[in-house]
């Protein structure tokens, strides 16, 4: 007798952006999503089925949420807790939206529809923002609702040629996921271990060292994900030299060595403002290790990322394209990006890398959630 395939488990996706988390949630199907940004909402609808409600999470009520979700995912805004931001923490206007999400979870709980699995994804700055009080507040709220809680720091660099560490707080209630006896590399970083010392005794007693296998060795480099050189908008020689003049002596020496080799070498670069001898200096900082720097939003205080190519003794420069940024997030070229290059770059800079979510889902979330189906 043939075995009928099981339907995907229901999931909710808050602060959904372009829906990259949903694409990575193996075994789950997003039945309801929410985002405040019209551009992101349009991108979500272009690439997903299901219902998306555009608007402030604070304006939603439990009655807006369909069914009995197994999982709720929340990638709440990170600007106020980012290491590159103003560090206002969860009291900030944007990151404080977490409490709007949590109010909804409490409402679902009162109706007997609370998800067994909750994932809070954010920048690693959440571990230390507010002197550590923000991370503590999130964990304590989950524990007060009788969830078992743990956190993992996962860097997209393990799967993709982009340095992008992110924090994933995973909470479970009524189900069990794989656990380790204590912290283990690579996902229980020193920052995570230090952060739990600030938790209450009750929260520490509900702490779980969630166990995830290490992923296979990454075999793609930045150069592998770039478009062919022809037809791209390369800077003029004058503009290229003006850009390279911003490099610090050490970075310029590395670039000159790459040029002198005559081989094709690809570097990623960002402009940064650094303090040198008491004054602010704009610098172009290069990576020649086959990796891109962490993708950021064009409006987020950092410039767009550059691609610098050394080949046959020449150096050329251009900006990273939105499609290349999408590949660095683990998306196929069939994913429909916004027509505006700036909007598409913003969408990717605010997102979570798909292979990271897939690894978390297949190694931890789905095995736990299947317990719900077995108990039904």
Tab-separated table of C-alpha atoms in Angstrom:
chain	number	residue	atom	x	y	z
A	1	UNK	CA	0.000	0.000	0.000
A	2	UNK	CA	1.427	3.388	-0.970
A	3	UNK	CA	2.263	5.813	1.848
A	4	UNK	CA	0.440	9.093	1.415
A	5	UNK	CA	2.692	12.170	1.811
A	6	UNK	CA	1.972	14.186	4.938
A	7	UNK	CA	0.761	17.768	4.484
A	8	UNK	CA	3.113	20.525	5.602
A	9	UNK	CA	2.674	21.844	9.122
A	10	UNK	CA	1.141	25.297	9.495
A	11	UNK	CA	3.509	28.193	10.198
A	12	UNK	CA	3.151	31.924	10.832
A	13	UNK	CA	5.764	34.394	9.581
A	14	UNK	CA	5.917	37.816	11.239
A	15	UNK	CA	8.081	40.710	10.008
A	16	UNK	CA	8.153	38.464	6.958
A	17	UNK	CA	9.984	40.681	4.478
A	18	UNK	CA	10.287	38.789	1.206
A	19	UNK	CA	9.495	35.490	2.890
A	20	UNK	CA	12.990	33.982	2.939
A	21	UNK	CA	12.383	32.325	6.304
A	22	UNK	CA	9.316	30.596	4.902
A	23	UNK	CA	11.326	29.318	1.938
A	24	UNK	CA	13.776	27.677	4.315
A	25	UNK	CA	11.222	26.101	6.674
A	26	UNK	CA	11.280	22.541	5.345
A	27	UNK	CA	8.138	20.633	6.224
A	28	UNK	CA	6.198	23.799	7.071
A	29	UNK	CA	3.814	25.928	5.034
A	30	UNK	CA	3.257	29.600	5.826
A	31	UNK	CA	-0.493	30.095	6.148
A	32	UNK	CA	-0.305	33.665	7.466
A	33	UNK	CA	2.367	36.360	7.156
A	34	UNK	CA	2.645	39.970	8.250
A	35	UNK	CA	4.852	42.918	7.360
A	36	UNK	CA	4.544	46.672	7.654
A	37	UNK	CA	6.527	47.612	4.530
A	38	UNK	CA	4.499	47.816	1.257
A	39	UNK	CA	7.547	46.918	-0.868
A	40	UNK	CA	8.310	43.836	1.203
A	41	UNK	CA	4.655	42.807	1.267
A	42	UNK	CA	4.546	43.007	-2.530
A	43	UNK	CA	7.705	40.881	-2.798
A	44	UNK	CA	6.205	38.290	-0.442
A	45	UNK	CA	3.054	38.032	-2.541
A	46	UNK	CA	5.112	37.766	-5.749
A	47	UNK	CA	6.878	34.678	-4.408
A	48	UNK	CA	4.403	32.942	-2.075
A	49	UNK	CA	0.912	31.607	-1.786
A	50	UNK	CA	-1.005	32.069	1.453
A	51	UNK	CA	-2.305	35.140	3.220
A	52	UNK	CA	-0.212	38.199	3.983
A	53	UNK	CA	-1.700	40.977	6.095
A	54	UNK	CA	0.147	44.252	5.582
A	55	UNK	CA	0.263	46.597	8.550
A	56	UNK	CA	1.590	47.125	12.039
A	57	UNK	CA	1.769	43.951	14.120
A	58	UNK	CA	0.216	45.920	16.974
A	59	UNK	CA	-2.970	46.273	14.892
A	60	UNK	CA	-3.456	42.505	14.571
A	61	UNK	CA	-5.647	40.420	16.858
A	62	UNK	CA	-5.782	36.646	17.440
A	63	UNK	CA	-8.938	36.563	15.312
A	64	UNK	CA	-6.797	37.533	12.300
A	65	UNK	CA	-4.697	34.383	12.667
A	66	UNK	CA	-6.096	31.261	10.957
A	67	UNK	CA	-5.983	27.635	12.110
A	68	UNK	CA	-3.771	26.002	14.712
A	69	UNK	CA	-0.191	26.885	13.754
A	70	UNK	CA	2.611	24.553	14.734
A	71	UNK	CA	5.259	27.267	14.459
A	72	UNK	CA	5.512	31.055	14.682
A	73	UNK	CA	8.585	32.755	13.205
A	74	UNK	CA	9.415	36.360	14.081
A	75	UNK	CA	12.295	38.249	12.447
A	76	UNK	CA	11.534	41.425	14.339
A	77	UNK	CA	13.289	44.637	13.202
A	78	UNK	CA	16.932	44.629	14.207
A	79	UNK	CA	18.030	48.255	13.782
A	80	UNK	CA	17.693	49.189	17.437
A	81	UNK	CA	19.671	46.171	18.634
A	82	UNK	CA	22.155	45.926	15.760
A	83	UNK	CA	25.849	46.353	16.527
A	84	UNK	CA	25.788	48.952	13.714
A	85	UNK	CA	22.732	50.782	15.032
A	86	UNK	CA	21.903	53.145	17.846
A	87	UNK	CA	21.398	50.276	20.338
A	88	UNK	CA	18.094	51.550	21.731
A	89	UNK	CA	17.134	47.932	22.352
A	90	UNK	CA	13.661	46.498	22.668
A	91	UNK	CA	12.404	49.860	23.915
A	92	UNK	CA	13.264	51.325	20.524
A	93	UNK	CA	10.463	52.207	18.113
A	94	UNK	CA	11.322	49.451	15.641
A	95	UNK	CA	12.657	46.529	17.709
A	96	UNK	CA	9.946	47.124	20.303
A	97	UNK	CA	7.614	45.581	17.718
A	98	UNK	CA	8.615	42.256	19.286
A	99	UNK	CA	6.147	42.969	22.073
A	100	UNK	CA	3.361	43.391	19.533
A	101	UNK	CA	4.185	39.924	18.248
A	102	UNK	CA	4.297	38.528	21.776
A	103	UNK	CA	0.914	40.036	22.593
A	104	UNK	CA	-0.515	38.023	19.672
A	105	UNK	CA	1.094	34.810	20.926
A	106	UNK	CA	-0.460	35.408	24.341
A	107	UNK	CA	-3.822	35.925	22.662
A	108	UNK	CA	-3.504	32.654	20.748
A	109	UNK	CA	-2.527	30.939	23.987
A	110	UNK	CA	-5.706	32.185	25.659
A	111	UNK	CA	-7.673	30.542	22.829
A	112	UNK	CA	-5.758	27.262	23.105
A	113	UNK	CA	-4.031	27.869	19.740
A	114	UNK	CA	-0.513	28.836	20.789
A	115	UNK	CA	2.178	27.363	18.533
A	116	UNK	CA	4.314	24.619	20.006
A	117	UNK	CA	7.379	26.167	18.358
A	118	UNK	CA	8.448	29.817	18.371
A	119	UNK	CA	11.583	31.170	16.698
A	120	UNK	CA	12.849	34.714	17.307
A	121	UNK	CA	15.510	35.667	14.748
A	122	UNK	CA	17.614	38.779	15.197
A	123	UNK	CA	21.124	40.175	15.012
A	124	UNK	CA	23.610	38.918	17.590
A	125	UNK	CA	23.521	42.407	19.117
A	126	UNK	CA	20.348	41.290	20.893
A	127	UNK	CA	22.593	39.301	23.252
A	128	UNK	CA	24.184	42.456	24.632
A	129	UNK	CA	21.796	45.331	23.848
A	130	UNK	CA	20.462	47.077	26.917
A	131	UNK	CA	23.314	45.595	28.919
A	132	UNK	CA	21.903	42.142	28.148
A	133	UNK	CA	18.447	43.040	29.429
A	134	UNK	CA	16.779	42.703	26.013
A	135	UNK	CA	17.832	39.094	25.484
A	136	UNK	CA	16.862	38.330	29.067
A	137	UNK	CA	13.433	39.929	28.595
A	138	UNK	CA	12.666	37.806	25.520
A	139	UNK	CA	13.778	34.574	27.181
A	140	UNK	CA	11.941	35.320	30.427
A	141	UNK	CA	8.706	36.076	28.535
A	142	UNK	CA	8.908	32.711	26.771
A	143	UNK	CA	9.715	30.838	29.965
A	144	UNK	CA	6.851	32.550	31.809
A	145	UNK	CA	4.580	31.025	29.141
A	146	UNK	CA	6.030	27.569	29.973
A	147	UNK	CA	8.252	27.258	26.909
A	148	UNK	CA	11.646	25.558	27.011
A	149	UNK	CA	14.131	28.016	25.530
A	150	UNK	CA	17.541	27.908	23.913
A	151	UNK	CA	19.560	30.054	21.515
A	152	UNK	CA	21.937	29.422	18.649
A	153	UNK	CA	24.291	31.783	16.845
A	154	UNK	CA	24.440	30.710	13.214
A	155	UNK	CA	26.623	32.334	10.570
A	156	UNK	CA	25.529	32.104	6.937
A	157	UNK	CA	29.235	31.754	6.081
A	158	UNK	CA	28.927	28.037	6.867
A	159	UNK	CA	26.627	27.668	3.844
A	160	UNK	CA	27.190	30.738	1.673
A	161	UNK	CA	30.114	33.042	0.808
A	162	UNK	CA	28.723	35.818	3.023
A	163	UNK	CA	29.667	36.646	6.604
A	164	UNK	CA	26.267	36.987	8.309
A	165	UNK	CA	25.993	35.858	11.962
A	166	UNK	CA	22.461	35.817	13.334
A	167	UNK	CA	20.825	34.816	16.611
A	168	UNK	CA	17.976	32.291	16.737
A	169	UNK	CA	16.045	31.942	19.982
A	170	UNK	CA	14.074	28.687	19.759
A	171	UNK	CA	11.253	27.942	22.187
A	172	UNK	CA	9.277	24.702	22.473
A	173	UNK	CA	6.239	23.702	24.478
A	174	UNK	CA	4.596	20.295	24.460
A	175	UNK	CA	7.217	18.896	22.089
A	176	UNK	CA	10.844	17.841	22.426
A	177	UNK	CA	13.761	18.669	20.191
A	178	UNK	CA	17.266	17.214	20.114
A	179	UNK	CA	19.434	18.587	22.932
A	180	UNK	CA	23.102	18.449	23.889
A	181	UNK	CA	24.390	18.134	27.444
A	182	UNK	CA	26.051	21.535	27.206
A	183	UNK	CA	27.225	24.189	24.747
A	184	UNK	CA	28.831	22.847	21.597
A	185	UNK	CA	30.481	24.420	18.561
A	186	UNK	CA	29.729	25.876	16.133
A	187	UNK	CA	26.302	27.192	17.153
A	188	UNK	CA	26.735	27.884	20.883
A	189	UNK	CA	29.103	30.825	20.738
A	190	UNK	CA	30.851	32.484	23.661
A	191	UNK	CA	28.322	35.308	23.377
A	192	UNK	CA	25.422	32.892	23.828
A	193	UNK	CA	27.102	31.150	26.770
A	194	UNK	CA	27.803	34.493	28.466
A	195	UNK	CA	24.247	35.723	27.925
A	196	UNK	CA	22.555	32.913	29.847
A	197	UNK	CA	24.403	33.909	33.016
A	198	UNK	CA	22.086	36.934	33.183
A	199	UNK	CA	18.916	34.828	33.191
A	200	UNK	CA	16.869	34.150	36.303
A	201	UNK	CA	17.153	30.785	38.035
A	202	UNK	CA	13.777	29.793	36.611
A	203	UNK	CA	14.820	30.690	33.063
A	204	UNK	CA	18.134	28.854	33.415
A	205	UNK	CA	16.266	25.761	34.605
A	206	UNK	CA	14.183	25.928	31.400
A	207	UNK	CA	17.232	26.440	29.178
A	208	UNK	CA	17.998	23.943	26.404
A	209	UNK	CA	21.247	23.484	24.523
A	210	UNK	CA	19.548	22.665	21.233
A	211	UNK	CA	21.602	20.215	19.202
A	212	UNK	CA	22.217	20.739	15.494
A	213	UNK	CA	24.637	18.800	13.264
A	214	UNK	CA	27.422	20.700	11.551
A	215	UNK	CA	26.625	21.408	7.896
A	216	UNK	CA	28.726	20.015	5.048
A	217	UNK	CA	31.756	22.061	4.110
A	218	UNK	CA	30.866	25.093	1.986
A	219	UNK	CA	32.270	24.831	-1.530
A	220	UNK	CA	31.128	28.100	-3.176
A	221	UNK	CA	33.038	31.368	-3.210
A	222	UNK	CA	31.909	34.910	-3.972
A	223	UNK	CA	33.270	34.625	-7.514
A	224	UNK	CA	31.002	31.622	-8.155
A	225	UNK	CA	27.853	33.702	-7.515
A	226	UNK	CA	28.716	36.779	-9.571
A	227	UNK	CA	27.276	37.628	-12.970
A	228	UNK	CA	29.546	37.389	-16.035
A	229	UNK	CA	31.678	40.493	-16.475
A	230	UNK	CA	30.140	41.516	-19.779
A	231	UNK	CA	27.226	43.905	-19.727
A	232	UNK	CA	27.717	45.034	-16.133
A	233	UNK	CA	28.031	48.668	-15.066
A	234	UNK	CA	31.763	48.917	-14.313
A	235	UNK	CA	33.185	52.180	-13.021
A	236	UNK	CA	35.440	54.268	-15.220
A	237	UNK	CA	39.185	54.133	-14.571
A	238	UNK	CA	38.992	57.534	-12.905
A	239	UNK	CA	36.104	56.502	-10.642
A	240	UNK	CA	37.826	53.207	-9.844
A	241	UNK	CA	41.034	54.924	-8.792
A	242	UNK	CA	39.081	57.445	-6.697
A	243	UNK	CA	37.406	54.558	-4.893
A	244	UNK	CA	40.660	52.639	-4.382
A	245	UNK	CA	42.330	55.781	-3.016
A	246	UNK	CA	40.196	55.239	0.114
A	247	UNK	CA	41.947	51.975	0.988
A	248	UNK	CA	44.272	51.881	3.984
A	249	UNK	CA	47.921	51.007	3.230
A	250	UNK	CA	47.555	47.359	4.303
A	251	UNK	CA	44.472	46.797	2.155
A	252	UNK	CA	46.083	48.585	-0.797
A	253	UNK	CA	49.160	46.380	-0.499
A	254	UNK	CA	47.005	43.247	-0.613
A	255	UNK	CA	45.173	44.546	-3.656
A	256	UNK	CA	48.419	45.397	-5.439
A	257	UNK	CA	49.716	41.893	-4.719
A	258	UNK	CA	46.551	40.441	-6.249
A	259	UNK	CA	46.948	42.689	-9.283
A	260	UNK	CA	50.621	41.779	-9.702
A	261	UNK	CA	49.823	38.048	-9.683
A	262	UNK	CA	48.098	38.408	-13.056
A	263	UNK	CA	45.445	35.939	-11.892
A	264	UNK	CA	41.758	36.647	-11.564
A	265	UNK	CA	41.041	37.617	-7.978
A	266	UNK	CA	37.720	38.907	-6.660
A	267	UNK	CA	37.307	41.094	-3.594
A	268	UNK	CA	34.258	42.431	-1.797
A	269	UNK	CA	34.487	45.906	-0.297
A	270	UNK	CA	32.572	48.366	1.856
A	271	UNK	CA	33.225	52.000	2.650
A	272	UNK	CA	33.528	52.589	6.390
A	273	UNK	CA	34.204	55.585	8.572
A	274	UNK	CA	37.097	54.856	10.921
A	275	UNK	CA	38.719	56.917	13.650
A	276	UNK	CA	42.409	57.431	12.868
A	277	UNK	CA	44.629	59.642	15.032
A	278	UNK	CA	41.594	61.302	16.514
A	279	UNK	CA	39.824	62.119	13.245
A	280	UNK	CA	37.165	60.368	11.192
A	281	UNK	CA	38.455	58.952	7.915
A	282	UNK	CA	36.462	57.196	5.200
A	283	UNK	CA	38.083	53.908	4.228
A	284	UNK	CA	37.419	51.221	1.636
A	285	UNK	CA	37.875	47.866	3.382
A	286	UNK	CA	38.495	44.812	1.198
A	287	UNK	CA	37.947	41.091	1.592
A	288	UNK	CA	40.076	38.868	-0.633
A	289	UNK	CA	39.135	35.599	1.066
A	290	UNK	CA	36.352	34.604	-1.332
A	291	UNK	CA	33.687	35.983	1.004
A	292	UNK	CA	31.306	38.919	0.798
A	293	UNK	CA	30.757	41.157	3.772
A	294	UNK	CA	27.415	41.065	5.564
A	295	UNK	CA	24.726	42.430	3.268
A	296	UNK	CA	23.194	45.612	4.617
A	297	UNK	CA	20.372	47.876	3.555
A	298	UNK	CA	21.307	50.939	1.478
A	299	UNK	CA	19.355	53.076	3.953
A	300	UNK	CA	20.877	51.453	7.013
A	301	UNK	CA	23.887	53.714	7.464
A	302	UNK	CA	26.327	51.634	5.387
A	303	UNK	CA	27.133	52.076	1.729
A	304	UNK	CA	26.402	49.451	-0.897
A	305	UNK	CA	28.897	46.660	-1.233
A	306	UNK	CA	31.441	46.830	-4.056
A	307	UNK	CA	32.982	44.124	-6.213
A	308	UNK	CA	36.665	44.624	-7.053
A	309	UNK	CA	38.140	42.352	-9.735
A	310	UNK	CA	41.846	41.940	-10.481
A	311	UNK	CA	42.493	40.192	-13.788
A	312	UNK	CA	45.485	40.143	-16.107
A	313	UNK	CA	47.107	43.047	-14.271
A	314	UNK	CA	43.990	45.245	-14.343
A	315	UNK	CA	41.693	46.317	-11.530
A	316	UNK	CA	38.026	47.029	-12.145
A	317	UNK	CA	35.293	48.007	-9.714
A	318	UNK	CA	31.491	48.038	-9.650
A	319	UNK	CA	28.627	47.733	-7.204
A	320	UNK	CA	27.214	44.376	-6.167
A	321	UNK	CA	23.916	43.818	-7.979
A	322	UNK	CA	20.632	42.922	-6.291
A	323	UNK	CA	20.524	39.541	-8.059
A	324	UNK	CA	23.998	38.741	-6.772
A	325	UNK	CA	22.870	39.777	-3.296
A	326	UNK	CA	19.916	37.394	-3.616
A	327	UNK	CA	22.273	34.535	-4.478
A	328	UNK	CA	24.318	35.414	-1.407
A	329	UNK	CA	21.117	34.870	0.602
A	330	UNK	CA	20.660	31.415	-0.927
A	331	UNK	CA	17.884	32.340	-3.367
A	332	UNK	CA	17.489	30.885	-6.865
A	333	UNK	CA	17.357	33.229	-9.837
A	334	UNK	CA	13.663	32.375	-10.181
A	335	UNK	CA	12.916	34.426	-7.052
A	336	UNK	CA	11.170	37.610	-8.180
A	337	UNK	CA	12.928	40.702	-6.890
A	338	UNK	CA	11.455	44.227	-6.771
A	339	UNK	CA	12.114	46.130	-9.979
A	340	UNK	CA	13.952	48.878	-8.126
A	341	UNK	CA	17.578	47.937	-7.473
A	342	UNK	CA	17.590	49.893	-4.206
A	343	UNK	CA	14.388	48.199	-3.037
A	344	UNK	CA	15.750	44.760	-3.922
A	345	UNK	CA	18.983	45.416	-2.046
A	346	UNK	CA	17.009	46.607	0.975
A	347	UNK	CA	14.903	43.441	0.840
A	348	UNK	CA	18.015	41.251	0.891
A	349	UNK	CA	19.813	43.327	3.511
A	350	UNK	CA	16.927	42.882	5.944
A	351	UNK	CA	16.443	39.153	5.320
A	352	UNK	CA	17.568	35.847	6.801
A	353	UNK	CA	19.638	33.444	4.678
A	354	UNK	CA	17.554	30.550	3.338
A	355	UNK	CA	20.066	27.690	3.878
A	356	UNK	CA	20.495	28.698	7.536
A	357	UNK	CA	16.749	28.429	8.125
A	358	UNK	CA	16.623	25.136	6.226
A	359	UNK	CA	19.353	23.636	8.410
A	360	UNK	CA	17.606	24.820	11.574
A	361	UNK	CA	14.294	23.452	10.316
A	362	UNK	CA	15.512	20.041	9.197
A	363	UNK	CA	17.797	19.499	12.170
A	364	UNK	CA	15.670	20.851	15.028
A	365	UNK	CA	12.267	22.346	14.272
A	366	UNK	CA	10.780	19.648	12.060
A	367	UNK	CA	11.900	16.690	14.228
A	368	UNK	CA	10.251	18.389	17.207
A	369	UNK	CA	7.091	19.345	15.304
A	370	UNK	CA	6.587	15.812	14.009
A	371	UNK	CA	5.883	14.903	17.637
A	372	UNK	CA	2.699	16.964	17.306
A	373	UNK	CA	1.571	14.825	14.389
A	374	UNK	CA	2.417	11.593	16.206
A	375	UNK	CA	0.398	12.692	19.234
A	376	UNK	CA	-2.623	13.719	17.143
